[in-house]
CSV table of C-alpha atoms in Angstrom, one decimal:
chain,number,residue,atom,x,y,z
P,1,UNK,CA,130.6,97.7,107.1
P,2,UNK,CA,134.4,98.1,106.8
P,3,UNK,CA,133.8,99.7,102.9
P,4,UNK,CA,131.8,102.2,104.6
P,5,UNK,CA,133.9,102.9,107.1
P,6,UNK,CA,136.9,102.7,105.2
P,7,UNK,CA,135.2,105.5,102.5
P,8,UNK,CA,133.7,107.5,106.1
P,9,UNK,CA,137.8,107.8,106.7
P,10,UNK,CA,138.6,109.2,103.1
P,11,UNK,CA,135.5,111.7,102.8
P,12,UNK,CA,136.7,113.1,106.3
P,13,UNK,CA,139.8,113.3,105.0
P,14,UNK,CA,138.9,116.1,102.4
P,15,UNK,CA,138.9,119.4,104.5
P,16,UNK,CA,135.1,120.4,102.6
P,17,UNK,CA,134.5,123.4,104.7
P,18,UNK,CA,131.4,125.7,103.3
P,19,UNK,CA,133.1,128.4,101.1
P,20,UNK,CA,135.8,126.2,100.2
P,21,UNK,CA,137.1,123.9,97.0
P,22,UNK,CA,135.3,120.9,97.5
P,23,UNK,CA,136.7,119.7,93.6
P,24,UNK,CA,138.9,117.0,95.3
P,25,UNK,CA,135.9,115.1,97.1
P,26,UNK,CA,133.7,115.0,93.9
P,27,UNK,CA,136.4,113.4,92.0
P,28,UNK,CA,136.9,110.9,94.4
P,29,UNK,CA,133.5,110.6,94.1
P,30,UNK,CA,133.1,110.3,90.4
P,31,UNK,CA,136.1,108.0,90.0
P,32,UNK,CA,134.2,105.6,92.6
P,33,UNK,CA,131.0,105.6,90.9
P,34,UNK,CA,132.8,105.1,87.5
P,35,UNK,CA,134.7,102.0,89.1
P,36,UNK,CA,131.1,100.6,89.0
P,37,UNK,CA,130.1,101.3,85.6
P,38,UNK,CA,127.9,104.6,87.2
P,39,UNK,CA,128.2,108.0,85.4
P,40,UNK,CA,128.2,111.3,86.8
P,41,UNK,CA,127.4,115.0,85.9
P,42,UNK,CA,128.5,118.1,88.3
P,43,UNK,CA,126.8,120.9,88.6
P,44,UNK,CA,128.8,123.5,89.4
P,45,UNK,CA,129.3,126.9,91.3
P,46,UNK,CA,129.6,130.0,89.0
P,47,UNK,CA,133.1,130.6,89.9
P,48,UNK,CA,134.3,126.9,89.0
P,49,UNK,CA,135.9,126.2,92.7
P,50,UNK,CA,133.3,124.3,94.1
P,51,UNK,CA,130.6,121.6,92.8
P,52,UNK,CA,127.4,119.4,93.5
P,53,UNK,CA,127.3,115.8,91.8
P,54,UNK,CA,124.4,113.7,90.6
P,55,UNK,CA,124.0,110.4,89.5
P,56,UNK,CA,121.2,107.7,88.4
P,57,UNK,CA,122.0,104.5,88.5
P,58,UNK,CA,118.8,102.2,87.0
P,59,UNK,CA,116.4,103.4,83.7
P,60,UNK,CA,117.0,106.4,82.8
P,61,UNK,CA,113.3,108.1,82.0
P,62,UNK,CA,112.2,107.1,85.4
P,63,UNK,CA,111.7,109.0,88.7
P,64,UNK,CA,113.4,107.1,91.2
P,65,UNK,CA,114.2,107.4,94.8
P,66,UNK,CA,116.9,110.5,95.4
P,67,UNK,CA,119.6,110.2,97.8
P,68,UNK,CA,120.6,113.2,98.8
P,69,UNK,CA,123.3,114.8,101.4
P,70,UNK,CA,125.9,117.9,101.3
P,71,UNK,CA,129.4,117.4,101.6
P,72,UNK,CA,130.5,120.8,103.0
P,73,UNK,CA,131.3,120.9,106.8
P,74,UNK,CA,131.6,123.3,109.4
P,75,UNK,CA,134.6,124.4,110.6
P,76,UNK,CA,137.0,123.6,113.4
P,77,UNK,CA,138.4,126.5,114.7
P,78,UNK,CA,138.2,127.2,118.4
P,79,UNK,CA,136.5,123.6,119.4
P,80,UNK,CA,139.1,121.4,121.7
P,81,UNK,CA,138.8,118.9,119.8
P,82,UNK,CA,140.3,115.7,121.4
P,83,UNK,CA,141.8,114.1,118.2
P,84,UNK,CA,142.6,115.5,114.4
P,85,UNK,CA,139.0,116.4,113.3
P,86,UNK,CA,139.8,115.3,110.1
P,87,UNK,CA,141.3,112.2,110.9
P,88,UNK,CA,138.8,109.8,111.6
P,89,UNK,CA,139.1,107.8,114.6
P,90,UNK,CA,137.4,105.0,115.8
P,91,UNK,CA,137.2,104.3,119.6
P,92,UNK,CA,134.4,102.1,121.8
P,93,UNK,CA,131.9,102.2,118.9
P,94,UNK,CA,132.2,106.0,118.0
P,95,UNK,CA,133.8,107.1,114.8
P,96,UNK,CA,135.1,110.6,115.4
P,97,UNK,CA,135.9,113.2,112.9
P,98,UNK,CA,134.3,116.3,111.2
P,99,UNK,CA,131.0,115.5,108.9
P,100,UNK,CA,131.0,112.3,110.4
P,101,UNK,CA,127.3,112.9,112.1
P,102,UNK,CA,126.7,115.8,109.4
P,103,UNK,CA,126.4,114.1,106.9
P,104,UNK,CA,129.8,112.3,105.6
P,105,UNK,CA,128.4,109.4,107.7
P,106,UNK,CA,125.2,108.7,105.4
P,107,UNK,CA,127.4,109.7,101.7
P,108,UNK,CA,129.6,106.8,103.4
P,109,UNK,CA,126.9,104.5,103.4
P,110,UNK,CA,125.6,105.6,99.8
P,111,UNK,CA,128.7,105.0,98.1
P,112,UNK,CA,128.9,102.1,99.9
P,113,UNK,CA,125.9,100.5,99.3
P,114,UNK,CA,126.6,100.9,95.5
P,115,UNK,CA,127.7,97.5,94.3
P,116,UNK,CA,124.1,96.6,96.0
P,117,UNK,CA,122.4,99.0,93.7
P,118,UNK,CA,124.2,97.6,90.3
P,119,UNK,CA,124.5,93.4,91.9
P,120,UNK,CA,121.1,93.4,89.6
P,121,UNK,CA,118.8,95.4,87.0
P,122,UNK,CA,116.6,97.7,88.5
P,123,UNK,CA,113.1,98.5,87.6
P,124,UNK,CA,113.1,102.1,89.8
P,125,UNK,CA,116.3,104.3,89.4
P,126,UNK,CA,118.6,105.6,92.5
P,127,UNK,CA,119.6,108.7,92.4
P,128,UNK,CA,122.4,110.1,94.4
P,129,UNK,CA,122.7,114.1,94.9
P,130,UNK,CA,125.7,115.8,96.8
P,131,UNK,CA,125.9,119.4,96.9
P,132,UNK,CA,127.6,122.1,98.3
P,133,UNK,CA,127.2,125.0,100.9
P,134,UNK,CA,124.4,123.3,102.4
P,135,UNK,CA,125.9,124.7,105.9
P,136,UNK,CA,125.5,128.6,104.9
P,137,UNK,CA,121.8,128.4,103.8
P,138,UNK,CA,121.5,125.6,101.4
P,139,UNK,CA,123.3,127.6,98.5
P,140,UNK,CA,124.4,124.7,96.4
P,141,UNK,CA,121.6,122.1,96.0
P,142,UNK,CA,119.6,125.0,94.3
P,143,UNK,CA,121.2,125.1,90.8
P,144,UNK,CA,120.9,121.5,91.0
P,145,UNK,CA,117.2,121.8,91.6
P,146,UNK,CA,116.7,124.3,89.2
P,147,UNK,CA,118.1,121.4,86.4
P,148,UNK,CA,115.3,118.7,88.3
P,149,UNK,CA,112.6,121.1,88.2
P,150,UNK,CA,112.1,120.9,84.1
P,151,UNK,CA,113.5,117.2,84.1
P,152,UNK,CA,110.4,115.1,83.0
P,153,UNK,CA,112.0,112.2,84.7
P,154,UNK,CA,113.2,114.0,87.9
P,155,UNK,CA,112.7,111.8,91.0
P,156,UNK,CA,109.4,110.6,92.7
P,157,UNK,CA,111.0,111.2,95.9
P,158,UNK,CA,113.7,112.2,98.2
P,159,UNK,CA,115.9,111.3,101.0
P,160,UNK,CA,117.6,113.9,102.8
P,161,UNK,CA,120.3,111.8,105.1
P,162,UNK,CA,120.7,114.3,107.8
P,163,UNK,CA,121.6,113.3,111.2
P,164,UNK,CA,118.5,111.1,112.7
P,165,UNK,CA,119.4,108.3,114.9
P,166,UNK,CA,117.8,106.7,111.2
P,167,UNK,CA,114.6,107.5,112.9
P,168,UNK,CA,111.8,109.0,109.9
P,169,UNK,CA,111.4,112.4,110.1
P,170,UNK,CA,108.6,114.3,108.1
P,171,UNK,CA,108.7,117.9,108.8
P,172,UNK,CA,111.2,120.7,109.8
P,173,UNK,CA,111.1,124.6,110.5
P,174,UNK,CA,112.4,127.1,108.1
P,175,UNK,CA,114.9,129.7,108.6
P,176,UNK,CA,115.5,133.2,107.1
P,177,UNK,CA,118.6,135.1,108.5
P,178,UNK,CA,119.4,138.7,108.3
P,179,UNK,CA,122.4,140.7,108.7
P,180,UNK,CA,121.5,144.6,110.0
P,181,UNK,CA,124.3,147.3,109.5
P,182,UNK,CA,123.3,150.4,111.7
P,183,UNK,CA,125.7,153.5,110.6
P,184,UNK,CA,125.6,156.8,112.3
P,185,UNK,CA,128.1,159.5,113.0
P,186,UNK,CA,131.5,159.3,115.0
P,187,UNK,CA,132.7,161.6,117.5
P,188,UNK,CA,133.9,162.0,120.6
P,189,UNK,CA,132.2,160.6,123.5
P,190,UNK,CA,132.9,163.5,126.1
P,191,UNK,CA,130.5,165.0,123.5
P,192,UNK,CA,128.1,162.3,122.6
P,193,UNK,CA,125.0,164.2,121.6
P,194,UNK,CA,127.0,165.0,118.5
P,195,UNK,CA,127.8,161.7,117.1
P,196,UNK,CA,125.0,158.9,116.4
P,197,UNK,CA,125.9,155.9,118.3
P,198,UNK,CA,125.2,152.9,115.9
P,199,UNK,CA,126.7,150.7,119.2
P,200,UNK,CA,123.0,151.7,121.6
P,201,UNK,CA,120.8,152.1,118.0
P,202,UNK,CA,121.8,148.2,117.0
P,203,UNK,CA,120.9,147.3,120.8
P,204,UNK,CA,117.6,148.7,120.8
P,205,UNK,CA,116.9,147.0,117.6
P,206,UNK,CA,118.7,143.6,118.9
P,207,UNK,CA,116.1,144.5,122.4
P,208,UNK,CA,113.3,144.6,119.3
P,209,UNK,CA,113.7,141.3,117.6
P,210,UNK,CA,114.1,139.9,121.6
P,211,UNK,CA,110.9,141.2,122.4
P,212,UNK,CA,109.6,139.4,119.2
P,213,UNK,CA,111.0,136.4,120.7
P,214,UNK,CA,109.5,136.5,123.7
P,215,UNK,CA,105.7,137.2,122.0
P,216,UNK,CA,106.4,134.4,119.8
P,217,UNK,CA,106.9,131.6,122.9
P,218,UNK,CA,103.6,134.0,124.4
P,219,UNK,CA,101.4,134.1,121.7
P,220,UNK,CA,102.5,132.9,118.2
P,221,UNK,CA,101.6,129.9,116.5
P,222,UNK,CA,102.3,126.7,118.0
P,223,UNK,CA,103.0,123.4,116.8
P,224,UNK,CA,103.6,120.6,119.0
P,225,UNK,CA,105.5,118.5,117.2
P,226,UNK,CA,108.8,120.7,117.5
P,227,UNK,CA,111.2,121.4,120.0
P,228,UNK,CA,110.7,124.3,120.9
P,229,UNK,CA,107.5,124.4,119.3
P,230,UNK,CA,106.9,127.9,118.3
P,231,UNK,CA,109.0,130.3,115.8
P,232,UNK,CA,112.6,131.6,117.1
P,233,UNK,CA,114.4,134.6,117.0
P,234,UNK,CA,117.7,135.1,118.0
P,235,UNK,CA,121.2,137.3,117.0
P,236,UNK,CA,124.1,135.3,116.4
P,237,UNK,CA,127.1,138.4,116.2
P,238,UNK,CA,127.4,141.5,116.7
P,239,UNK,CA,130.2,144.2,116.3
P,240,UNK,CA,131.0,147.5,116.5
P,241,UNK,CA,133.4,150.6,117.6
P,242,UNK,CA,137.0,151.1,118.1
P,243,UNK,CA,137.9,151.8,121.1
P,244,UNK,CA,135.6,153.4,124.3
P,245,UNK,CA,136.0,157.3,123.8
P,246,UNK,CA,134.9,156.6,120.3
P,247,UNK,CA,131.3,157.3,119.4
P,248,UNK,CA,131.1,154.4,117.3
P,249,UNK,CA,129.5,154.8,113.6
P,250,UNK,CA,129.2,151.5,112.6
P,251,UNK,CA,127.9,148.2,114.1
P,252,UNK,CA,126.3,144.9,112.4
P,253,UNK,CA,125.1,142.1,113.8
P,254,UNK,CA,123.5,138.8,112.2
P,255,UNK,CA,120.5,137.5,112.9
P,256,UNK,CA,117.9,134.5,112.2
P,257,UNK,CA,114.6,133.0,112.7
P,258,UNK,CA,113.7,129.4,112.6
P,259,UNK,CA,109.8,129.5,111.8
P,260,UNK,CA,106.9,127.3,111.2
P,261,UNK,CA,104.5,126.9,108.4
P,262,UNK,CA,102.8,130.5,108.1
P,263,UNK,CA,103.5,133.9,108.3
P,264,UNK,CA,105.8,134.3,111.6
P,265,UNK,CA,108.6,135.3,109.8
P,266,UNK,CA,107.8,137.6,107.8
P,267,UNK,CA,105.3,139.6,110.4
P,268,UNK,CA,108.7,139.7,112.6
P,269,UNK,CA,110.7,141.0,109.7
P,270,UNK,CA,107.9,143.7,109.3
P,271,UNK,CA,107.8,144.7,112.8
P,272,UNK,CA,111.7,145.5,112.7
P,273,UNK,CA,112.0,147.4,109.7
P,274,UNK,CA,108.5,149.1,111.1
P,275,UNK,CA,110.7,150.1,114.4
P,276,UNK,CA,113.7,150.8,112.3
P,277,UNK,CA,112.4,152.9,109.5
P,278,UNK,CA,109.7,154.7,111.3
P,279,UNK,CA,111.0,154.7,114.8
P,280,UNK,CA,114.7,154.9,115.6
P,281,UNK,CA,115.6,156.5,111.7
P,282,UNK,CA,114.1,159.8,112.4
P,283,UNK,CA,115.7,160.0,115.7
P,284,UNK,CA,119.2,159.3,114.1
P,285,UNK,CA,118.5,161.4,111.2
P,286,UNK,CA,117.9,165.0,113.0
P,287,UNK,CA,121.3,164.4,114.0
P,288,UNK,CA,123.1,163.1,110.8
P,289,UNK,CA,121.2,163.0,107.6
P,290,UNK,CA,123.9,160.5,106.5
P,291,UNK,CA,122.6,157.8,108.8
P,292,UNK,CA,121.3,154.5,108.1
P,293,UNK,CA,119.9,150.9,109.3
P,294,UNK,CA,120.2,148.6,106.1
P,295,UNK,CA,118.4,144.7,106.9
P,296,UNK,CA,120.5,142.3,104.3
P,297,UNK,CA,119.1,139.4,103.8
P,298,UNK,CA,121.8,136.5,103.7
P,299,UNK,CA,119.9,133.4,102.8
P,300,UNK,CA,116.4,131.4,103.3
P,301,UNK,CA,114.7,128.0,103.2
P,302,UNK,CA,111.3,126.4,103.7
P,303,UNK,CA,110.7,124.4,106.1
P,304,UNK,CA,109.4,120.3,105.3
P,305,UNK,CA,105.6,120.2,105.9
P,306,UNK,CA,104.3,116.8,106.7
P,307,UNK,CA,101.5,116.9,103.8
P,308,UNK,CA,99.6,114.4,101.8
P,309,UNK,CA,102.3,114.5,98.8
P,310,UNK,CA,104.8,112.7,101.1
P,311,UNK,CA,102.8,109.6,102.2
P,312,UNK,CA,104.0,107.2,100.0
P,313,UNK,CA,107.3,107.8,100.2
P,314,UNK,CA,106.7,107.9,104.2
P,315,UNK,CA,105.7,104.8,103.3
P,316,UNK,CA,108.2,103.1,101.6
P,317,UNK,CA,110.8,104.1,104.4
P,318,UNK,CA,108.8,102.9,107.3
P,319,UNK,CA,108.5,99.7,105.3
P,320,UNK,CA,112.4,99.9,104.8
P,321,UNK,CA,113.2,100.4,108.0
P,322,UNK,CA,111.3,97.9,109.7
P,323,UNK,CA,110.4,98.7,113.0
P,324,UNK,CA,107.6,100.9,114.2
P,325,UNK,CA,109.4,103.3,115.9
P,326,UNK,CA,107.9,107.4,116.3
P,327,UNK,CA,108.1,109.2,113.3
P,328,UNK,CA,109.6,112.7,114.5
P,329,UNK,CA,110.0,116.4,113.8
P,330,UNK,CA,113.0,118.6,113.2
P,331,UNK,CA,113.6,122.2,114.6
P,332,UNK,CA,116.8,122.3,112.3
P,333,UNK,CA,116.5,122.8,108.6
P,334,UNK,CA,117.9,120.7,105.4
P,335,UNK,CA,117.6,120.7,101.8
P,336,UNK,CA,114.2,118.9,102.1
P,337,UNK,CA,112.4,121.5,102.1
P,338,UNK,CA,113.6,122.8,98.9
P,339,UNK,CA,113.4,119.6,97.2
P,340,UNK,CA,109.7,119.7,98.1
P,341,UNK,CA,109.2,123.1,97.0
P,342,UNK,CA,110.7,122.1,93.7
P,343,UNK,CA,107.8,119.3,93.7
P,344,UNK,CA,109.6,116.2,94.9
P,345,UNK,CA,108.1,115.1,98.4
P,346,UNK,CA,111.1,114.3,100.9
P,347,UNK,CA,111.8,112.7,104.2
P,348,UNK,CA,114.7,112.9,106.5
P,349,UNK,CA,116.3,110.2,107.7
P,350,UNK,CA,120.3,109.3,108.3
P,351,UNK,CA,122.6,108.3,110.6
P,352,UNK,CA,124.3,110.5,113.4
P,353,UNK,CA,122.8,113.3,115.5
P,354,UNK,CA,122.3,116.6,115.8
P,355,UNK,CA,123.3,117.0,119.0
P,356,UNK,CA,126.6,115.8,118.5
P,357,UNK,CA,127.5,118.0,114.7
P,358,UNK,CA,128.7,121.1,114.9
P,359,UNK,CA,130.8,120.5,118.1
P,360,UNK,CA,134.3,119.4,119.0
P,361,UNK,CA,134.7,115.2,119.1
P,362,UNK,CA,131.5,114.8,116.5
P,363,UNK,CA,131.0,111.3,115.8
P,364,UNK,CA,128.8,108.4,114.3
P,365,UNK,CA,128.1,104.8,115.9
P,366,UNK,CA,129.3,102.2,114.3
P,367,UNK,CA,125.7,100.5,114.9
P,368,UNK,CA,124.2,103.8,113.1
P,369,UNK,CA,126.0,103.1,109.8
P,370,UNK,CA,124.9,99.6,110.0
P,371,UNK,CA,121.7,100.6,110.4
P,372,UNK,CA,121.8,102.7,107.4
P,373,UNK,CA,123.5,100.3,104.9
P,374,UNK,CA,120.3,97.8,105.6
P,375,UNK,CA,118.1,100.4,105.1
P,376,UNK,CA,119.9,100.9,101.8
P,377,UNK,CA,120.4,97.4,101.1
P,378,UNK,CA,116.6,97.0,101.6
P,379,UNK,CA,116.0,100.0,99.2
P,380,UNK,CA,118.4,98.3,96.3
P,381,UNK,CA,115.7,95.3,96.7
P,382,UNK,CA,112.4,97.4,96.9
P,383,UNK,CA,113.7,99.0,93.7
P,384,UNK,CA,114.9,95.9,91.6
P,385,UNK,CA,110.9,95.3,92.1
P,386,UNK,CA,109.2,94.8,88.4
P,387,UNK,CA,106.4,97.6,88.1
């Protein structure tokens, strides 16, 4: 417990914020693995700054069991947070810092739980993945998969650590966001009729993908397993204009849907640029032939479907963690999905909660990361298994 919590304090330590270098943690980590005899390969970003890291430990020409978490983090700003975020601090149980619940807390455990996966031969490789940008739309992780996808011995199976309560989870939504400019034509607002105010064009539009909210908690497809359990829409930001006698001629706002298996999302996406394009365009256009409403989309993921390809692996981790406890469902997303698109079935399942990333004071139990290190321990044993 102390080597992962004293490797919890160094990897909150590096300031991995999406966007960002992240160089200095992956050479920490690759020094660390190489203290045990364990080699590494990064796969990097085109622009050299920032990297993911993989590593097999075990036969090579074998599938294995994939560990897998990102390293980037969310940022800081603006939270009141009640010690230095990335400074971890430890206090009645609760290790506080940045990444701690999402997801430093389970790459702790990993690299901890590496002399357990070298103490003996093993018959069934580990292999550990950390990417990058996970936080902005699992950017990273994707070149990465793009190597495992032609690699005959890519692995049988993944584990996404994500924050769980290290409770199984088997499924998630997807999530497609958007980013909408609306440009129309300044003026003066004594005169308004003359300008083309992109400020009350974006809002009927932002109205549009409310009402497609509202139809998809009516009437959309349902799944009860998630929390909420029907496809959501909602915008994130917005601006626009400079100043309030100003007909404004420019405002953009993000927006994004978390959606179950089927079609939600994209009959939503259809219905906006429906309403944009044949709708509110014309009407801006008899006034400025200039004007526009461009949809942008800024990134994507499939959700984790709970299908027949993941039952072994489900399996194997029920085994490992040894209880009976409820399987459950996510309504946020992780790389999981995308491992399973590339072919490798994947659970969820890691320390920390969701609840408490994202926000000022995150933390991790000190009971969680114990919890995880047996489950690992218990996966160093399953794997030293002859087959």
């Amino acid at each position: 417990m102390n080597d992962a919590v004293g490797l919890l304090a160094t990897l909150v330590g590096f300031r991995t914020l999406s966007r960002q270098p992240n160089l200095d943690l992956i050479g920490f980590v690759e020094s660390y693995l190489r203290g045990f005899g364990v080699a590494s390969r990064r796969v990097p970003h085109a622009d050299g700054t920032r990297a993911n890291l993989y590593a097999t430990i075990g036969p090579r020409g074998r599938g294995g069991i994939c560990l897998s978490g990102h390293a980037d983090v969310v940022p800081v700003a603006g939270q009141p947070w009640s010690t230095d975020p990335f400074v971890l601090t430890g206090r009645n149980g609760r290790l506080y810092g940045r990444g701690t619940s999402d997801m430093k807390g389970f790459l702790a455990c990993v690299l901890a739980a590496v002399p357990a996966f070298v103490a003996e031969p093993l018959a069934l490789p580990v292999h550990i993945a950390i990417s990058y940008d996970e936080e902005i739309g699992c950017v990273g992780v994707r070149d990465l998969l793009d190597e495992l996808a032609v690699d005959a011995a890519r692995p049988i199976g993944c584990i996404v650590g994500e924050p769980t309560q290290m409770r199984l989870a088997s499924a998630h939504k997807g999530k497609r966001a958007y980013r909408c400019c609306v440009r129309g034509l300044a003026g003066h607002s004594a005169q308004p009729q003359l300008g083309v105010n992109a400020i009350e064009y974006a809002a009927e539009l932002v109205t549009a993908l409310r009402g497609s909210a509202r139809a998809m908690q009516a009437d959309g497809t349902r799944d009860a397993r998630f929390d909420p359990p029907w496809t959501t829409v909602q915008t994130g930001t917005i601006e626009g204009g400079v100043a309030v006698n100003v007909v404004p001629d420019r405002c953009t706002f993000d927006f994004e849907i978390r959606e179950l298996a089927g079609a939600d999302g994209e009959r939503i996406v259809e219905a906006f640029t429906g309403f944009a394009n044949g709708t509110l365009l014309p009407e801006m256009r008899r006034v400025s032939a200039d004007a526009a409403i461009e949809l942008e989309a800024l990134s994507a993921y499939p959700g984790l479907r709970d299908d027949a390809t993941s039952l072994a692996l489900k399996s194997l981790c029920a085994d490992l963690l040894g209880d009976d406890r409820e399987e459950v469902t996510l309504s946020f997303g992780t790389e999981g999905g995308l491992f399973q698109a590339t072919g490798i079935p994947a659970v969820v399942c890691g320390p920390g909660a969701i609840s408490r990333a994202h926000r000022a004071d995150e933390y991790v139990t000190a009971d969680e990361l114990g919890e995880c290190l047996r489950f690992l321990e218990r996966l160093a044993g399953y794997c030293r298994q002859p087959r």
